[in-house]
Amino acid sequence: MSEMTDEEADYWDEFFTKNPPKADPNRKGGYFTRQRELLDVLDRAAADYILNRALQAQKLPSQVIGDMVREKIAASAVT
């Protein structure tokens, strides 16, 4: 991927300064909002645990949850 030239950077800086992105409060959020909602259904201790594991592993909370589920599935298949 090539880097942006100074002229391109100036163009996009001016463009987004004059045309800031608009957020529609009536629309459902994107990917990161869904990540937050996933943690909102958990109790505080579980959410904190998953967030800490995600930070340590540099993963998303949903990836940590997926890893935990796959570990449980693998453990139950052995027994």
mmCIF file of the C-alpha atoms, coordinates in Angstrom:
data_MODEL
# 
_entry.id   MODEL 
# 
loop_
_atom_site.group_PDB 
_atom_site.id 
_atom_site.type_symbol 
_atom_site.label_atom_id 
_atom_site.label_alt_id 
_atom_site.label_comp_id 
_atom_site.label_asym_id 
_atom_site.label_entity_id 
_atom_site.label_seq_id 
_atom_site.pdbx_PDB_ins_code 
_atom_site.Cartn_x 
_atom_site.Cartn_y 
_atom_site.Cartn_z 
_atom_site.occupancy 
_atom_site.B_iso_or_equiv 
_atom_site.pdbx_formal_charge 
_atom_site.auth_seq_id 
_atom_site.auth_comp_id 
_atom_site.auth_asym_id 
_atom_site.auth_atom_id 
_atom_site.pdbx_PDB_model_num 
ATOM 1  C CA . MET A 1 1  ? 0.000   0.000   0.000  1.00 0.00 ? 1  MET A CA 1 
ATOM 2  C CA . SER A 1 2  ? 1.459   3.360   -0.991 1.00 0.00 ? 2  SER A CA 1 
ATOM 3  C CA . GLU A 1 3  ? 1.623   6.261   1.413  1.00 0.00 ? 3  GLU A CA 1 
ATOM 4  C CA . MET A 1 4  ? -0.456  9.380   1.023  1.00 0.00 ? 4  MET A CA 1 
ATOM 5  C CA . THR A 1 5  ? 1.232   12.410  -0.503 1.00 0.00 ? 5  THR A CA 1 
ATOM 6  C CA . ASP A 1 6  ? 1.173   15.781  1.251  1.00 0.00 ? 6  ASP A CA 1 
ATOM 7  C CA . GLU A 1 7  ? -1.282  17.046  -1.365 1.00 0.00 ? 7  GLU A CA 1 
ATOM 8  C CA . GLU A 1 8  ? -3.627  14.117  -0.755 1.00 0.00 ? 8  GLU A CA 1 
ATOM 9  C CA . ALA A 1 9  ? -3.404  14.587  3.000  1.00 0.00 ? 9  ALA A CA 1 
ATOM 10 C CA . ASP A 1 10 ? -4.183  18.293  2.629  1.00 0.00 ? 10 ASP A CA 1 
ATOM 11 C CA . TYR A 1 11 ? -7.148  17.498  0.390  1.00 0.00 ? 11 TYR A CA 1 
ATOM 12 C CA . TRP A 1 12 ? -8.636  14.972  2.822  1.00 0.00 ? 12 TRP A CA 1 
ATOM 13 C CA . ASP A 1 13 ? -7.950  17.234  5.801  1.00 0.00 ? 13 ASP A CA 1 
ATOM 14 C CA . GLU A 1 14 ? -9.850  20.069  4.155  1.00 0.00 ? 14 GLU A CA 1 
ATOM 15 C CA . PHE A 1 15 ? -12.611 17.737  2.925  1.00 0.00 ? 15 PHE A CA 1 
ATOM 16 C CA . PHE A 1 16 ? -13.349 16.236  6.353  1.00 0.00 ? 16 PHE A CA 1 
ATOM 17 C CA . THR A 1 17 ? -12.983 19.597  8.077  1.00 0.00 ? 17 THR A CA 1 
ATOM 18 C CA . LYS A 1 18 ? -15.707 21.004  5.835  1.00 0.00 ? 18 LYS A CA 1 
ATOM 19 C CA . ASN A 1 19 ? -17.754 17.755  5.715  1.00 0.00 ? 19 ASN A CA 1 
ATOM 20 C CA . PRO A 1 20 ? -17.523 16.014  9.076  1.00 0.00 ? 20 PRO A CA 1 
ATOM 21 C CA . PRO A 1 21 ? -19.025 12.519  9.230  1.00 0.00 ? 21 PRO A CA 1 
ATOM 22 C CA . LYS A 1 22 ? -22.583 12.504  10.518 1.00 0.00 ? 22 LYS A CA 1 
ATOM 23 C CA . ALA A 1 23 ? -23.743 10.056  13.148 1.00 0.00 ? 23 ALA A CA 1 
ATOM 24 C CA . ASP A 1 24 ? -27.394 9.049   13.073 1.00 0.00 ? 24 ASP A CA 1 
ATOM 25 C CA . PRO A 1 25 ? -28.555 8.361   16.640 1.00 0.00 ? 25 PRO A CA 1 
ATOM 26 C CA . ASN A 1 26 ? -31.484 6.319   15.285 1.00 0.00 ? 26 ASN A CA 1 
ATOM 27 C CA . ARG A 1 27 ? -29.215 3.784   13.574 1.00 0.00 ? 27 ARG A CA 1 
ATOM 28 C CA . LYS A 1 28 ? -27.890 0.770   15.361 1.00 0.00 ? 28 LYS A CA 1 
ATOM 29 C CA . GLY A 1 29 ? -24.165 0.937   16.037 1.00 0.00 ? 29 GLY A CA 1 
ATOM 30 C CA . GLY A 1 30 ? -21.497 -0.943  14.207 1.00 0.00 ? 30 GLY A CA 1 
ATOM 31 C CA . TYR A 1 31 ? -19.109 -3.714  15.105 1.00 0.00 ? 31 TYR A CA 1 
ATOM 32 C CA . PHE A 1 32 ? -17.653 -2.100  18.217 1.00 0.00 ? 32 PHE A CA 1 
ATOM 33 C CA . THR A 1 33 ? -21.094 -1.252  19.586 1.00 0.00 ? 33 THR A CA 1 
ATOM 34 C CA . ARG A 1 34 ? -22.045 -4.920  19.251 1.00 0.00 ? 34 ARG A CA 1 
ATOM 35 C CA . GLN A 1 35 ? -18.888 -5.843  21.173 1.00 0.00 ? 35 GLN A CA 1 
ATOM 36 C CA . ARG A 1 36 ? -19.986 -3.506  23.991 1.00 0.00 ? 36 ARG A CA 1 
ATOM 37 C CA . GLU A 1 37 ? -23.544 -4.888  23.960 1.00 0.00 ? 37 GLU A CA 1 
ATOM 38 C CA . LEU A 1 38 ? -22.142 -8.399  24.232 1.00 0.00 ? 38 LEU A CA 1 
ATOM 39 C CA . LEU A 1 39 ? -20.480 -7.445  27.517 1.00 0.00 ? 39 LEU A CA 1 
ATOM 40 C CA . ASP A 1 40 ? -23.523 -5.535  28.775 1.00 0.00 ? 40 ASP A CA 1 
ATOM 41 C CA . VAL A 1 41 ? -25.519 -8.772  29.136 1.00 0.00 ? 41 VAL A CA 1 
ATOM 42 C CA . LEU A 1 42 ? -22.880 -10.243 31.461 1.00 0.00 ? 42 LEU A CA 1 
ATOM 43 C CA . ASP A 1 43 ? -22.505 -9.562  35.156 1.00 0.00 ? 43 ASP A CA 1 
ATOM 44 C CA . ARG A 1 44 ? -19.752 -7.128  36.124 1.00 0.00 ? 44 ARG A CA 1 
ATOM 45 C CA . ALA A 1 45 ? -17.243 -9.757  37.262 1.00 0.00 ? 45 ALA A CA 1 
ATOM 46 C CA . ALA A 1 46 ? -17.567 -11.770 34.043 1.00 0.00 ? 46 ALA A CA 1 
ATOM 47 C CA . ALA A 1 47 ? -17.316 -8.657  31.856 1.00 0.00 ? 47 ALA A CA 1 
ATOM 48 C CA . ASP A 1 48 ? -14.218 -7.446  33.727 1.00 0.00 ? 48 ASP A CA 1 
ATOM 49 C CA . TYR A 1 49 ? -12.598 -10.869 33.398 1.00 0.00 ? 49 TYR A CA 1 
ATOM 50 C CA . ILE A 1 50 ? -13.232 -11.030 29.653 1.00 0.00 ? 50 ILE A CA 1 
ATOM 51 C CA . LEU A 1 51 ? -12.044 -7.445  29.111 1.00 0.00 ? 51 LEU A CA 1 
ATOM 52 C CA . ASN A 1 52 ? -8.837  -8.100  31.058 1.00 0.00 ? 52 ASN A CA 1 
ATOM 53 C CA . ARG A 1 53 ? -8.143  -11.300 29.120 1.00 0.00 ? 53 ARG A CA 1 
ATOM 54 C CA . ALA A 1 54 ? -8.833  -9.462  25.858 1.00 0.00 ? 54 ALA A CA 1 
ATOM 55 C CA . LEU A 1 55 ? -6.415  -6.673  26.764 1.00 0.00 ? 55 LEU A CA 1 
ATOM 56 C CA . GLN A 1 56 ? -3.695  -9.113  27.796 1.00 0.00 ? 56 GLN A CA 1 
ATOM 57 C CA . ALA A 1 57 ? -4.082  -11.192 24.633 1.00 0.00 ? 57 ALA A CA 1 
ATOM 58 C CA . GLN A 1 58 ? -4.651  -8.145  22.398 1.00 0.00 ? 58 GLN A CA 1 
ATOM 59 C CA . LYS A 1 59 ? -7.899  -9.643  21.146 1.00 0.00 ? 59 LYS A CA 1 
ATOM 60 C CA . LEU A 1 60 ? -11.495 -8.535  20.952 1.00 0.00 ? 60 LEU A CA 1 
ATOM 61 C CA . PRO A 1 61 ? -13.830 -9.646  23.743 1.00 0.00 ? 61 PRO A CA 1 
ATOM 62 C CA . SER A 1 62 ? -15.788 -11.788 21.274 1.00 0.00 ? 62 SER A CA 1 
ATOM 63 C CA . GLN A 1 63 ? -12.568 -13.598 20.331 1.00 0.00 ? 63 GLN A CA 1 
ATOM 64 C CA . VAL A 1 64 ? -11.834 -14.320 23.994 1.00 0.00 ? 64 VAL A CA 1 
ATOM 65 C CA . ILE A 1 65 ? -15.363 -15.663 24.484 1.00 0.00 ? 65 ILE A CA 1 
ATOM 66 C CA . GLY A 1 66 ? -14.984 -17.813 21.366 1.00 0.00 ? 66 GLY A CA 1 
ATOM 67 C CA . ASP A 1 67 ? -11.696 -19.205 22.677 1.00 0.00 ? 67 ASP A CA 1 
ATOM 68 C CA . MET A 1 68 ? -13.316 -20.033 26.017 1.00 0.00 ? 68 MET A CA 1 
ATOM 69 C CA . VAL A 1 69 ? -16.225 -21.802 24.331 1.00 0.00 ? 69 VAL A CA 1 
ATOM 70 C CA . ARG A 1 70 ? -13.902 -23.833 22.085 1.00 0.00 ? 70 ARG A CA 1 
ATOM 71 C CA . GLU A 1 71 ? -11.856 -24.850 25.159 1.00 0.00 ? 71 GLU A CA 1 
ATOM 72 C CA . LYS A 1 72 ? -15.029 -26.093 26.887 1.00 0.00 ? 72 LYS A CA 1 
ATOM 73 C CA . ILE A 1 73 ? -16.114 -27.989 23.763 1.00 0.00 ? 73 ILE A CA 1 
ATOM 74 C CA . ALA A 1 74 ? -12.699 -29.622 23.461 1.00 0.00 ? 74 ALA A CA 1 
ATOM 75 C CA . ALA A 1 75 ? -12.668 -30.541 27.159 1.00 0.00 ? 75 ALA A CA 1 
ATOM 76 C CA . SER A 1 76 ? -16.140 -32.091 26.996 1.00 0.00 ? 76 SER A CA 1 
ATOM 77 C CA . ALA A 1 77 ? -15.205 -34.092 23.880 1.00 0.00 ? 77 ALA A CA 1 
ATOM 78 C CA . VAL A 1 78 ? -12.287 -35.700 25.750 1.00 0.00 ? 78 VAL A CA 1 
ATOM 79 C CA . THR A 1 79 ? -14.395 -36.947 28.637 1.00 0.00 ? 79 THR A CA 1 
# 
